[in-house]
């Protein structure tokens, strides 16, 4: 999935470190709450400027801690020859853009555990600084970071998918059952259960007047959404990657002349079942969507030919007969087209429409993935 609202900060070990826009929101909120209430409470009678400096340093160090947590996952992945493109830091933490290829349970287990274990190690380091140094301002900051890293480490070890602990849990289940879908299902139930507990605690906290109840509700809701979505992703991938392109490819399809006037195209096909058509000329190969005519005035339709409003095949991805429906699904999402040609040795063998992929998906969900 692409995160368009992220910007790249820098590159580390060949990995793009990105900041999601929601991170700023949490950074400002955290810095503010630390300077305005947390530090004044534990160290009274300092000036406002000092509190702000403490709040911002603590928030920045927490940001670095989360980054190091994600980096530990990623470096284990890289050591296992798995591609890591980016790490995105956002609202509730970070996500490593690790490619979604199927990995061995033992690899996923090590990768999942690396993050929380590193957070616990960081908690230990901050604890050592806390007890070793004599400066009470530094002590206040490092003891806060020690607590938070410990919380981050332990919370992430809870076996609720897609938390790290849930990934480790799924890896063990996968190793045991040899069935990724079943393993993910059980692990994501753990995630939903944890989400329910968080929401319950949040509601209880709000009713009893504790200040952070809303955070628990937000975190619980977010985790529930992630657990549901992550399981669905696994199901989608499994159904579609077991469907060969030939199962969803149409061999008979209308090919329109690239010289056809738009007005004629509109007259003949505006009420057709299909919206997207192949367009072919002497040297031109492309596809056209009837919706492209939507905003075009009638007078212009008389002078414009299909070639002018078609997408050239060079500008879109094409499928091969060896691809699966999952490849088509990814291309449809990435390139926002309604039709993809299946090419073999420079010739069009057939077409695959977005609808046929969706149809296959609904069918697979209803009747199971083993039906071919
Ligand atoms: Zn993690």
Short mmCIF file of N, CA, C and O in Angstrom, two decimals, residues 104 107 200 273 346:
data_model
loop_
_atom_site.label_atom_id
_atom_site.label_comp_id
_atom_site.label_asym_id
_atom_site.label_seq_id
_atom_site.Cartn_x
_atom_site.Cartn_y
_atom_site.Cartn_z
N UNK A 104 9.29 -17.80 5.82
CA UNK A 104 9.30 -18.97 6.70
C UNK A 104 8.89 -18.55 8.11
O UNK A 104 9.25 -17.46 8.56
N UNK A 107 11.67 -17.22 10.25
CA UNK A 107 12.13 -15.88 9.90
C UNK A 107 11.16 -14.84 10.47
O UNK A 107 11.57 -13.85 11.08
N UNK A 200 -12.77 -1.35 26.27
CA UNK A 200 -13.46 -1.52 27.54
C UNK A 200 -12.76 -0.71 28.64
O UNK A 200 -13.39 0.05 29.37
N UNK A 273 -22.29 -2.99 -21.69
CA UNK A 273 -22.02 -3.51 -20.34
C UNK A 273 -20.60 -3.16 -19.91
O UNK A 273 -20.35 -2.87 -18.76
N UNK A 346 4.73 -10.11 -27.38
CA UNK A 346 4.33 -8.91 -28.11
C UNK A 346 2.92 -8.93 -28.66
O UNK A 346 2.49 -7.98 -29.31
#
